[in-house]
mmCIF file of C-alpha atoms in Angstrom:
data_model
loop_
_atom_site.group_PDB
_atom_site.id
_atom_site.type_symbol
_atom_site.label_atom_id
_atom_site.label_comp_id
_atom_site.label_asym_id
_atom_site.label_seq_id
_atom_site.Cartn_x
_atom_site.Cartn_y
_atom_site.Cartn_z
ATOM 1 C CA UNK A 21 35.597 -95.567 -55.780
ATOM 2 C CA UNK A 22 37.135 -96.068 -58.727
ATOM 3 C CA UNK A 23 34.568 -97.633 -61.733
ATOM 4 C CA UNK A 24 36.226 -99.967 -63.603
ATOM 5 C CA UNK A 25 34.628 -101.186 -66.633
ATOM 6 C CA UNK A 26 35.785 -104.377 -69.029
ATOM 7 C CA UNK A 27 36.312 -105.045 -73.001
ATOM 8 C CA UNK A 28 36.486 -108.012 -74.401
ATOM 9 C CA UNK A 29 37.537 -107.954 -78.182
ATOM 10 C CA UNK A 30 37.190 -111.231 -79.802
ATOM 11 C CA UNK A 31 39.272 -110.067 -83.080
ATOM 12 C CA UNK A 32 41.385 -107.091 -84.004
ATOM 13 C CA UNK A 33 37.911 -106.100 -86.020
ATOM 14 C CA UNK A 34 36.618 -106.065 -83.163
ATOM 15 C CA UNK A 35 38.966 -103.763 -81.501
ATOM 16 C CA UNK A 36 38.349 -101.218 -84.290
ATOM 17 C CA UNK A 37 34.747 -100.800 -83.770
ATOM 18 C CA UNK A 38 34.991 -99.599 -79.990
ATOM 19 C CA UNK A 39 33.504 -96.570 -79.725
ATOM 20 C CA UNK A 40 35.690 -94.923 -77.122
ATOM 21 C CA UNK A 41 33.252 -92.264 -76.405
ATOM 22 C CA UNK A 42 31.176 -94.965 -74.368
ATOM 23 C CA UNK A 43 33.713 -95.117 -71.739
ATOM 24 C CA UNK A 44 34.105 -91.955 -70.981
ATOM 25 C CA UNK A 45 32.668 -92.462 -67.352
ATOM 26 C CA UNK A 46 35.001 -94.976 -66.591
ATOM 27 C CA UNK A 47 38.134 -94.465 -64.113
ATOM 28 C CA UNK A 48 39.911 -97.537 -65.710
ATOM 29 C CA UNK A 49 39.750 -100.624 -68.377
ATOM 30 C CA UNK A 50 40.204 -103.312 -68.347
ATOM 31 C CA UNK A 51 41.452 -105.347 -70.814
ATOM 32 C CA UNK A 52 40.299 -108.778 -71.074
ATOM 33 C CA UNK A 53 43.157 -110.042 -73.136
ATOM 34 C CA UNK A 54 42.269 -113.827 -72.859
ATOM 35 C CA UNK A 55 39.474 -113.570 -75.599
ATOM 36 C CA UNK A 56 41.992 -113.382 -78.052
ATOM 37 C CA UNK A 57 44.850 -115.316 -79.873
ATOM 38 C CA UNK A 58 47.721 -115.482 -78.213
ATOM 39 C CA UNK A 59 48.881 -114.219 -80.976
ATOM 40 C CA UNK A 60 47.247 -111.654 -81.810
ATOM 41 C CA UNK A 61 47.993 -109.644 -77.804
ATOM 42 C CA UNK A 62 50.881 -107.490 -79.640
ATOM 43 C CA UNK A 63 49.022 -105.883 -82.233
ATOM 44 C CA UNK A 64 45.761 -105.558 -79.844
ATOM 45 C CA UNK A 65 48.143 -104.163 -77.015
ATOM 46 C CA UNK A 66 48.728 -101.318 -79.687
ATOM 47 C CA UNK A 67 45.703 -100.433 -81.215
ATOM 48 C CA UNK A 68 43.933 -100.775 -77.582
ATOM 49 C CA UNK A 69 46.050 -98.428 -76.295
ATOM 50 C CA UNK A 70 45.658 -96.167 -79.779
ATOM 51 C CA UNK A 71 41.782 -96.700 -79.011
ATOM 52 C CA UNK A 72 42.117 -95.409 -75.102
ATOM 53 C CA UNK A 73 44.649 -92.708 -74.796
ATOM 54 C CA UNK A 74 43.503 -90.894 -71.938
ATOM 55 C CA UNK A 75 42.463 -93.625 -69.504
ATOM 56 C CA UNK A 76 44.762 -96.291 -67.388
ATOM 57 C CA UNK A 77 44.308 -99.930 -68.455
ATOM 58 C CA UNK A 78 44.213 -102.958 -67.026
ATOM 59 C CA UNK A 79 46.051 -106.028 -68.742
ATOM 60 C CA UNK A 80 43.738 -109.550 -67.617
ATOM 61 C CA UNK A 81 44.481 -112.705 -69.016
ATOM 62 C CA UNK A 82 41.924 -114.701 -67.456
ATOM 63 C CA UNK A 83 42.406 -118.638 -66.782
ATOM 64 C CA UNK A 84 40.465 -119.520 -63.739
ATOM 65 C CA UNK A 85 37.361 -119.977 -65.367
ATOM 66 C CA UNK A 86 38.055 -121.062 -68.863
ATOM 67 C CA UNK A 87 40.261 -124.088 -69.403
ATOM 68 C CA UNK A 88 39.958 -123.695 -72.575
ATOM 69 C CA UNK A 89 42.942 -120.616 -71.852
ATOM 70 C CA UNK A 90 45.342 -122.802 -69.400
ATOM 71 C CA UNK A 91 48.941 -121.627 -69.809
ATOM 72 C CA UNK A 92 51.489 -123.444 -67.712
ATOM 73 C CA UNK A 93 53.367 -121.647 -65.051
ATOM 74 C CA UNK A 94 56.040 -120.745 -67.508
ATOM 75 C CA UNK A 95 54.462 -120.012 -70.542
ATOM 76 C CA UNK A 96 51.445 -117.131 -68.162
ATOM 77 C CA UNK A 97 55.298 -115.652 -66.258
ATOM 78 C CA UNK A 98 56.617 -115.056 -69.998
ATOM 79 C CA UNK A 99 53.483 -113.605 -70.720
ATOM 80 C CA UNK A 100 53.120 -111.467 -67.841
ATOM 81 C CA UNK A 101 56.984 -110.316 -68.140
ATOM 82 C CA UNK A 102 56.247 -109.429 -72.155
ATOM 83 C CA UNK A 103 52.692 -107.216 -71.068
ATOM 84 C CA UNK A 104 53.739 -105.776 -67.049
ATOM 85 C CA UNK A 105 55.017 -102.290 -68.550
ATOM 86 C CA UNK A 106 53.167 -102.630 -71.483
ATOM 87 C CA UNK A 107 50.174 -101.187 -69.166
ATOM 88 C CA UNK A 108 49.427 -99.276 -66.083
ATOM 89 C CA UNK A 109 48.186 -102.539 -63.988
ATOM 90 C CA UNK A 110 48.948 -105.986 -65.175
ATOM 91 C CA UNK A 111 46.313 -108.867 -63.277
ATOM 92 C CA UNK A 112 47.718 -111.833 -61.776
ATOM 93 C CA UNK A 113 46.760 -114.964 -61.233
ATOM 94 C CA UNK A 114 48.817 -115.367 -57.860
ATOM 95 C CA UNK A 115 47.793 -118.198 -56.220
ATOM 96 C CA UNK A 116 47.411 -120.219 -59.306
ATOM 97 C CA UNK A 117 50.783 -119.652 -61.221
ATOM 98 C CA UNK A 118 52.937 -118.530 -57.730
ATOM 99 C CA UNK A 119 56.351 -119.009 -59.462
ATOM 100 C CA UNK A 120 55.874 -115.289 -61.015
ATOM 101 C CA UNK A 121 57.376 -112.944 -60.468
ATOM 102 C CA UNK A 122 54.993 -109.447 -58.789
ATOM 103 C CA UNK A 123 55.869 -106.157 -60.609
ATOM 104 C CA UNK A 124 55.210 -102.582 -59.092
ATOM 105 C CA UNK A 125 51.884 -102.658 -60.925
ATOM 106 C CA UNK A 126 50.667 -106.028 -60.147
ATOM 107 C CA UNK A 127 46.818 -106.791 -59.245
ATOM 108 C CA UNK A 128 47.068 -110.014 -56.804
ATOM 109 C CA UNK A 129 43.605 -111.478 -57.454
ATOM 110 C CA UNK A 130 41.732 -114.946 -56.978
ATOM 111 C CA UNK A 131 38.414 -116.179 -58.078
ATOM 112 C CA UNK A 132 35.780 -118.472 -56.426
ATOM 113 C CA UNK A 133 33.154 -118.461 -59.791
ATOM 114 C CA UNK A 134 31.341 -121.279 -56.797
ATOM 115 C CA UNK A 135 31.340 -119.496 -53.424
ATOM 116 C CA UNK A 136 32.645 -117.061 -50.845
ATOM 117 C CA UNK A 137 35.431 -119.404 -49.636
ATOM 118 C CA UNK A 138 35.583 -119.895 -45.154
ATOM 119 C CA UNK A 139 39.216 -118.946 -45.534
ATOM 120 C CA UNK A 140 39.073 -116.000 -46.779
ATOM 121 C CA UNK A 141 41.362 -114.094 -44.671
ATOM 122 C CA UNK A 142 44.017 -116.364 -45.300
ATOM 123 C CA UNK A 143 43.421 -115.889 -48.942
ATOM 124 C CA UNK A 144 43.284 -112.137 -48.746
ATOM 125 C CA UNK A 145 47.302 -112.062 -46.523
ATOM 126 C CA UNK A 146 48.364 -114.793 -49.389
ATOM 127 C CA UNK A 147 47.562 -112.339 -52.108
ATOM 128 C CA UNK A 148 49.316 -109.161 -49.824
ATOM 129 C CA UNK A 149 52.407 -111.434 -48.379
ATOM 130 C CA UNK A 150 53.537 -110.653 -52.537
ATOM 131 C CA UNK A 151 53.407 -107.003 -52.116
ATOM 132 C CA UNK A 152 51.014 -106.730 -55.008
ATOM 133 C CA UNK A 153 49.716 -102.634 -55.927
ATOM 134 C CA UNK A 154 46.414 -104.284 -55.591
ATOM 135 C CA UNK A 155 44.472 -107.110 -53.771
ATOM 136 C CA UNK A 156 41.487 -108.485 -55.239
ATOM 137 C CA UNK A 157 39.107 -110.897 -54.731
ATOM 138 C CA UNK A 158 35.901 -111.690 -56.143
ATOM 139 C CA UNK A 159 33.212 -114.285 -55.417
ATOM 140 C CA UNK A 160 29.650 -116.219 -56.025
ATOM 141 C CA UNK A 161 27.679 -115.822 -52.691
ATOM 142 C CA UNK A 162 25.481 -118.838 -52.151
ATOM 143 C CA UNK A 163 23.184 -116.007 -50.057
ATOM 144 C CA UNK A 164 22.859 -112.724 -48.507
ATOM 145 C CA UNK A 165 25.200 -113.953 -45.067
ATOM 146 C CA UNK A 166 28.197 -114.618 -47.210
ATOM 147 C CA UNK A 167 28.206 -110.859 -49.275
ATOM 148 C CA UNK A 168 28.283 -109.835 -44.607
ATOM 149 C CA UNK A 169 30.380 -112.034 -44.078
ATOM 150 C CA UNK A 170 32.655 -110.770 -47.489
ATOM 151 C CA UNK A 171 32.056 -106.627 -46.303
ATOM 152 C CA UNK A 172 33.179 -107.377 -42.990
ATOM 153 C CA UNK A 173 36.305 -109.328 -43.556
ATOM 154 C CA UNK A 174 36.534 -106.792 -46.656
ATOM 155 C CA UNK A 175 37.122 -104.078 -43.583
ATOM 156 C CA UNK A 176 38.960 -106.371 -41.596
ATOM 157 C CA UNK A 177 41.667 -106.741 -43.941
ATOM 158 C CA UNK A 178 41.833 -103.079 -45.493
ATOM 159 C CA UNK A 179 41.814 -101.698 -41.725
ATOM 160 C CA UNK A 180 44.731 -104.640 -40.578
ATOM 161 C CA UNK A 181 46.466 -102.805 -44.256
ATOM 162 C CA UNK A 182 45.315 -99.777 -44.694
ATOM 163 C CA UNK A 183 48.318 -99.003 -47.137
ATOM 164 C CA UNK A 184 47.288 -101.933 -49.524
ATOM 165 C CA UNK A 185 44.767 -100.916 -51.982
ATOM 166 C CA UNK A 186 41.570 -103.695 -51.788
ATOM 167 C CA UNK A 187 38.844 -105.257 -53.941
ATOM 168 C CA UNK A 188 36.164 -107.247 -53.773
ATOM 169 C CA UNK A 189 33.064 -108.140 -54.630
ATOM 170 C CA UNK A 190 30.336 -110.976 -54.005
ATOM 171 C CA UNK A 191 28.828 -112.039 -57.847
ATOM 172 C CA UNK A 192 24.978 -111.927 -58.852
ATOM 173 C CA UNK A 193 22.436 -111.314 -57.673
ATOM 174 C CA UNK A 194 22.571 -111.366 -54.138
ATOM 175 C CA UNK A 195 26.457 -109.494 -54.544
ATOM 176 C CA UNK A 196 24.875 -106.380 -56.489
ATOM 177 C CA UNK A 197 25.133 -104.229 -53.078
ATOM 178 C CA UNK A 198 28.905 -104.761 -53.182
ATOM 179 C CA UNK A 199 29.477 -103.352 -55.770
ATOM 180 C CA UNK A 200 27.359 -99.892 -55.198
ATOM 181 C CA UNK A 201 28.513 -99.818 -51.813
ATOM 182 C CA UNK A 202 32.329 -101.496 -51.399
ATOM 183 C CA UNK A 203 34.009 -98.465 -50.635
ATOM 184 C CA UNK A 204 31.409 -97.945 -47.450
ATOM 185 C CA UNK A 205 33.667 -100.961 -46.265
ATOM 186 C CA UNK A 206 37.532 -101.066 -47.922
ATOM 187 C CA UNK A 207 36.500 -101.672 -51.156
ATOM 188 C CA UNK A 208 39.087 -99.136 -54.043
ATOM 189 C CA UNK A 209 37.146 -99.632 -57.084
ATOM 190 C CA UNK A 210 34.115 -101.807 -58.171
ATOM 191 C CA UNK A 211 33.438 -103.030 -62.466
ATOM 192 C CA UNK A 212 30.924 -102.057 -64.729
ATOM 193 C CA UNK A 213 29.670 -103.058 -68.577
ATOM 194 C CA UNK A 214 29.192 -100.910 -71.291
ATOM 195 C CA UNK A 215 28.086 -103.791 -73.861
ATOM 196 C CA UNK A 216 28.905 -106.933 -72.382
ATOM 197 C CA UNK A 217 29.395 -108.115 -68.902
ATOM 198 C CA UNK A 218 32.341 -109.593 -67.656
ATOM 199 C CA UNK A 219 31.216 -111.364 -64.685
ATOM 200 C CA UNK A 220 27.535 -111.696 -62.412
ATOM 201 C CA UNK A 221 25.669 -109.439 -61.166
ATOM 202 C CA UNK A 222 27.292 -106.080 -62.850
ATOM 203 C CA UNK A 223 25.488 -102.921 -64.066
ATOM 204 C CA UNK A 224 26.488 -101.031 -66.068
ATOM 205 C CA UNK A 225 28.472 -97.755 -66.347
ATOM 206 C CA UNK A 226 25.535 -95.330 -66.488
ATOM 207 C CA UNK A 227 23.549 -97.351 -63.484
ATOM 208 C CA UNK A 228 26.877 -97.296 -61.297
ATOM 209 C CA UNK A 229 27.747 -93.535 -62.511
ATOM 210 C CA UNK A 230 23.663 -92.383 -61.262
ATOM 211 C CA UNK A 231 24.200 -94.623 -57.744
ATOM 212 C CA UNK A 232 27.118 -92.467 -56.902
ATOM 213 C CA UNK A 233 25.480 -89.000 -57.594
ATOM 214 C CA UNK A 234 23.025 -90.588 -55.337
ATOM 215 C CA UNK A 235 25.076 -91.679 -52.565
#
């Protein structure tokens, strides 16, 4: 299971202060570009690539949980089109912006910060129908049964689409187990933190590597 570590710099100065050595144990870097002004992204992209020359990088501009970052469909599409070829992967909120074209390196993503929705299989199928490189879902379980349901439905989906990279996780304390053993149920990646977490329940990169050696 590959480990993705997010970075969330809020300024060009913070990018310069990033220590790439801290991220040597990561398989991929996710750049959360939504923490920067859009006007800074072109310069920031060059600096991020210079900072992590040996890591595949995911470009992510999250709007689902950030009202202040809401973009029109046209503006979001232009952002995706501009940066898709610059990075190994580009995260796209395909259900929120269905009009956006899907490049070959797309991560079709959907996040639910309140629940693990009952129609999760339908959500996964809708994303997979766009033929992305990766299908990604993260949700907030209310109890342990929600976690079991997520893992079961991930396994069913991965068996139905054996050639599709799928990444799922449950957030929060209940969901920590999905970050540790997700690959046993068909999830190919997990997310860990170095300095700041980008979602509730993330473990540190060091903890994730220790767990991988154990299990």
